């Protein structure tokens, strides 16, 4: 497949990981964030992640400099005006994403595809904020992007077959596996994963066991590679809460209510690894 110019909005946990996965495969990446600090942290994360992959023999050292040179950064969305595809990976807020999609639609090339990495928000709704709804699609990567094999591809009601095929080809070209999923709150993985994590937070809040004990129990008893609370720290507590709120509000089912402890920790700014403190300290 031809190497593309791909824009990424948001240089946080996911945006930086997506930038790495794409640049390593030869694509030119423009990474945009409103926060210069996020951009710097994102680039540092990419460099550190590539160094670890080199040490494990999964990436040639010579390729890292080339991959890094393919990533340009900016604080302005206008830097994305020449992209073939733009992947939005900004914070999980509907108002923000609706605004971003309207802005991206106004500045992107007419033939560009606009994708969202949202964990739970309706792709149909984001597509409706643009004048190119057939070219809007969900491209849901998993954390950490450089190692996780899955990408859920979500078609909104308006998404064209051509748009689906273009992003499916890209996913295959970067060595990941696509699973097409219906546009529904939380799609497939987060519909199950986030309530499981939320339940672990209920268990912690009710004092069933300590955070480390809950994680050990799930690692040893359910053969999970990482405990649910450590996983939540990796995902970000704000993202977990946002997904639970979308599930709760969409299905109106009390089984999806966010655990009170999760709400309180987000209020305290304990968002997990990205803030140095979540259920564990970093
Ligand atoms: P994050 O908080 O690490 O990063 C979000 C970034 O977006 C921040 O750096 C912020 O400055 C930036 N941002 C906010 N408004 C912006 C704007 N108007 N323009 C440009 N940048 C802006 O969040 P994240 O974990 O990377 O999540 C990003 C998206 O990916 C969310 O939609 C989330 O639901 C989704 N997602 C997250 C995970 C995960 O495990 N964290 C997994 C899959 C999908």
XYZ file of C-alpha atoms and ligand atoms in Angstrom:
326
model
C 0.000 0.000 0.000
C 1.145 3.549 -0.716
C 2.634 5.437 2.176
C 0.138 7.997 3.378
C 0.179 11.318 5.177
C -1.748 10.709 8.349
C -2.804 13.338 10.846
C -3.404 12.555 14.498
C -5.298 14.841 16.859
C -4.190 14.380 20.474
C -0.672 13.343 21.494
C -1.707 11.566 24.698
C -1.609 7.868 25.539
C -3.308 6.773 22.325
C -2.289 9.498 19.878
C 1.396 8.938 20.578
C 0.990 5.156 20.278
C -0.883 5.469 16.975
C 1.790 7.882 15.678
C 4.475 5.330 16.530
C 2.685 2.371 14.926
C 2.093 4.326 11.703
C 5.513 5.994 11.404
C 7.344 2.706 11.991
C 5.476 1.343 8.959
C 6.642 4.218 6.757
C 3.702 6.634 6.953
C 4.270 10.374 7.360
C 2.585 11.507 10.579
C 1.456 14.968 11.677
C 0.763 14.911 15.424
C -1.288 17.801 16.819
C -2.134 18.646 20.407
C -3.369 21.812 22.080
C -0.865 21.160 24.852
C 2.827 21.565 24.022
C 3.602 19.515 27.134
C 1.500 16.647 25.782
C 3.412 16.803 22.487
C 6.767 16.657 24.299
C 5.587 13.835 26.543
C 4.149 11.996 23.537
C 7.464 12.165 21.660
C 9.339 11.011 24.779
C 6.918 8.081 25.131
C 7.449 7.122 21.484
C 11.245 7.275 21.855
C 11.163 5.172 25.052
C 8.798 2.629 23.517
C 10.965 2.275 20.398
C 14.080 1.791 22.552
C 12.341 -1.050 24.420
C 11.299 -2.669 21.132
C 14.911 -2.437 19.862
C 16.170 -4.094 23.071
C 13.657 -6.910 22.600
C 14.761 -7.351 18.984
C 11.342 -6.323 17.618
C 12.586 -3.201 15.842
C 15.869 -2.477 14.045
C 17.783 0.389 15.622
C 18.359 1.966 12.206
C 14.581 2.175 11.692
C 13.890 4.203 14.836
C 15.573 7.421 13.672
C 13.805 7.164 10.314
C 10.453 6.579 12.027
C 10.968 9.535 14.373
C 11.925 11.773 11.445
C 8.572 10.956 9.825
C 6.658 12.485 12.775
C 6.143 16.238 12.676
C 4.295 17.986 15.501
C 2.146 21.083 15.772
C -0.246 22.900 18.080
C -2.523 23.810 15.169
C -5.150 21.689 13.421
C -4.241 23.555 10.205
C -1.112 21.376 10.068
C -3.432 18.516 9.008
C -4.761 20.155 5.838
C -2.635 17.976 3.512
C -3.445 14.597 5.129
C -5.050 11.587 3.414
C -6.475 10.413 6.725
C -6.922 12.125 10.097
C -7.298 10.029 13.252
C -8.863 11.938 16.126
C -7.520 10.715 19.480
C -8.385 13.657 21.733
C -9.984 13.428 25.176
C -13.173 11.347 25.440
C -15.737 14.182 25.497
C -18.657 14.369 23.072
C -18.734 18.184 22.891
C -14.995 18.327 22.157
C -15.167 15.613 19.489
C -18.201 17.187 17.758
C -16.337 20.502 17.611
C -13.167 18.808 16.369
C -14.976 16.910 13.606
C -16.634 20.125 12.366
C -13.237 21.887 12.359
C -11.421 18.970 10.710
C -14.133 18.758 8.053
C -13.617 22.434 7.233
C -9.836 22.220 6.871
C -9.140 18.702 5.566
C -8.754 17.808 1.888
C -12.179 16.983 0.363
C -11.093 13.361 -0.240
C -9.615 12.858 3.244
C -11.066 10.273 5.614
C -11.811 11.402 9.174
C -11.507 8.634 11.778
C -12.091 8.649 15.518
C -10.320 6.513 18.084
C -13.219 7.050 20.504
C -13.790 4.290 23.046
C -17.537 4.676 23.211
C -18.995 7.668 21.369
C -21.335 7.122 18.397
C -19.552 7.327 15.036
C -22.905 8.165 13.410
C -23.125 11.227 15.647
C -19.570 12.359 14.870
C -20.150 11.792 11.138
C -23.272 13.982 11.286
C -21.125 16.894 12.506
C -19.384 16.933 9.102
C -20.336 17.535 5.460
C -18.577 14.257 4.504
C -20.403 11.667 6.658
C -19.611 8.846 4.195
C -15.888 9.461 4.876
C -16.136 9.212 8.677
C -15.296 5.966 10.464
C -14.289 4.619 13.877
C -10.742 3.301 14.115
C -10.428 1.988 17.637
C -6.867 1.072 18.585
C -5.960 -0.596 21.881
C -3.465 0.413 24.533
C -0.468 0.117 24.258
C -0.881 0.582 20.497
C 2.573 -0.657 19.424
C 1.914 -4.082 20.982
C -1.838 -4.614 20.806
C -2.935 -6.465 17.675
C -6.598 -5.469 17.489
C -8.248 -2.494 15.814
C -12.046 -2.332 15.913
C -13.415 -0.649 12.780
C -16.779 0.977 13.358
C -18.989 2.124 10.510
C -21.579 4.752 11.286
C -24.925 4.658 9.495
C -23.461 6.933 6.803
C -19.977 5.358 6.371
C -19.321 4.170 2.791
C -17.895 0.762 1.846
C -14.937 2.592 0.227
C -14.102 4.300 3.526
C -14.320 1.001 5.415
C -12.077 -0.705 2.856
C -9.486 2.097 2.894
C -9.031 1.923 6.671
C -9.200 -1.898 6.699
C -6.336 -1.928 4.166
C -4.328 0.448 6.347
C -4.896 -1.668 9.466
C -3.711 -4.783 7.606
C -0.699 -2.923 6.186
C 0.522 -1.986 9.679
C 0.272 -5.618 10.755
C -2.821 -5.366 12.925
C -6.057 -7.315 12.836
C -9.303 -5.505 12.171
C -12.624 -6.607 13.598
C -15.624 -4.797 12.102
C -18.063 -3.818 14.841
C -21.539 -2.301 14.725
C -21.821 1.291 15.936
C -23.031 0.698 19.487
C -21.917 2.182 22.840
C -18.537 0.746 23.855
C -18.434 -1.335 20.644
C -17.366 -4.921 21.553
C -14.275 -4.846 23.745
C -15.144 -1.892 25.995
C -18.730 -3.113 26.357
C -17.244 -6.021 28.341
C -13.863 -4.784 29.553
C -14.940 -1.501 31.152
C -17.784 -2.994 33.247
C -15.302 -5.657 34.459
C -12.841 -2.961 35.548
C -15.702 -0.951 37.084
C -16.700 -4.039 39.110
C -13.120 -4.369 40.387
C -13.359 -0.738 41.569
C -16.650 -1.528 43.344
C -14.884 -4.467 45.034
C -12.044 -2.183 46.133
C -14.469 0.492 47.376
C -16.409 -2.133 49.363
C -13.143 -3.320 50.966
C -13.284 -6.874 49.604
C -9.497 -6.852 49.254
C -6.662 -4.413 48.575
C -5.896 -3.164 45.058
C -2.862 -5.458 44.791
C -4.889 -8.435 46.088
C -7.754 -7.828 43.652
C -5.264 -7.673 40.777
C -3.420 -10.791 41.952
C -6.727 -12.647 42.269
C -7.688 -11.850 38.673
C -4.205 -12.632 37.330
C -3.993 -15.961 39.122
C -7.653 -16.952 39.133
C -8.753 -15.767 35.707
C -5.357 -15.965 33.981
C -5.407 -12.280 33.038
C -1.950 -10.940 32.072
C -2.596 -7.736 34.028
C -4.972 -7.013 36.915
C -8.075 -4.869 36.251
C -6.905 -2.006 38.475
C -3.418 -1.828 36.947
C -5.121 -1.975 33.543
C -7.392 0.908 34.548
C -4.292 2.920 35.554
C -2.879 2.221 32.107
C -6.104 3.155 30.275
C -6.666 6.277 32.400
C -9.360 6.556 35.073
C -10.948 9.483 33.224
C -11.322 7.345 30.099
C -12.795 4.437 32.117
C -15.285 6.832 33.725
C -16.200 8.414 30.382
C -16.907 4.981 28.871
C -19.023 3.887 31.857
C -21.001 7.142 31.643
C -21.686 6.578 27.935
C -22.763 2.941 28.591
C -24.962 4.018 31.541
C -26.595 6.907 29.683
C -27.056 4.954 26.434
C -28.526 1.724 27.804
C -30.215 3.289 30.881
C -29.257 0.122 32.726
C -28.044 0.486 36.351
C -25.560 -2.353 35.813
C -23.373 0.220 34.032
C -23.366 2.854 36.826
C -19.817 4.087 37.484
C -18.329 2.962 40.816
C -18.407 5.891 43.313
C -14.694 5.386 44.049
C -13.900 5.800 40.330
C -15.812 9.091 40.236
C -14.036 10.346 43.362
C -10.577 9.398 42.129
C -11.152 11.244 38.852
C -12.348 14.264 40.875
C -9.069 14.091 42.820
C -7.052 14.044 39.588
C -5.768 10.500 40.234
C -6.002 9.447 36.589
C -3.506 6.558 36.619
C -0.092 6.307 34.987
C -0.435 9.584 33.108
C -0.653 11.559 36.390
C 1.685 9.274 38.386
C -1.106 8.062 40.659
C -4.166 5.888 40.233
C -4.891 2.677 42.088
C -1.099 2.337 42.302
C 1.750 4.897 42.399
C 4.143 5.404 39.462
P -5.166 11.312 26.916
O -5.828 12.102 28.003
O -3.927 10.570 27.218
O -4.823 12.290 25.676
C -5.775 13.137 25.105
C -5.022 14.287 24.477
O -5.937 15.083 23.709
C -4.379 15.235 25.500
O -2.977 15.310 25.280
C -5.070 16.574 25.234
O -4.209 17.697 25.416
C -5.483 16.408 23.781
N -6.542 17.309 23.363
C -7.643 17.695 24.042
N -8.361 18.567 23.296
C -7.698 18.718 22.119
C -7.930 19.501 20.956
N -8.998 20.282 20.840
N -7.037 19.414 19.943
C -5.941 18.642 20.050
N -5.661 17.887 21.146
C -6.536 17.933 22.165
O -6.293 10.363 26.322
P -6.091 8.976 25.550
O -6.098 7.885 26.555
O -4.989 9.100 24.600
O -7.492 8.872 24.783
C -7.700 9.522 23.547
C -8.896 8.906 22.858
O -8.625 7.511 22.629
C -10.193 8.964 23.660
O -11.265 9.113 22.788
C -10.224 7.590 24.318
O -11.529 7.195 24.650
C -9.637 6.732 23.230
N -9.033 5.453 23.662
C -8.301 5.383 24.819
C -7.729 4.177 25.186
C -6.878 4.066 26.434
O -6.565 2.942 26.836
N -6.471 5.159 27.056
C -7.884 3.044 24.376
C -8.611 3.159 23.187
C -9.192 4.374 22.845
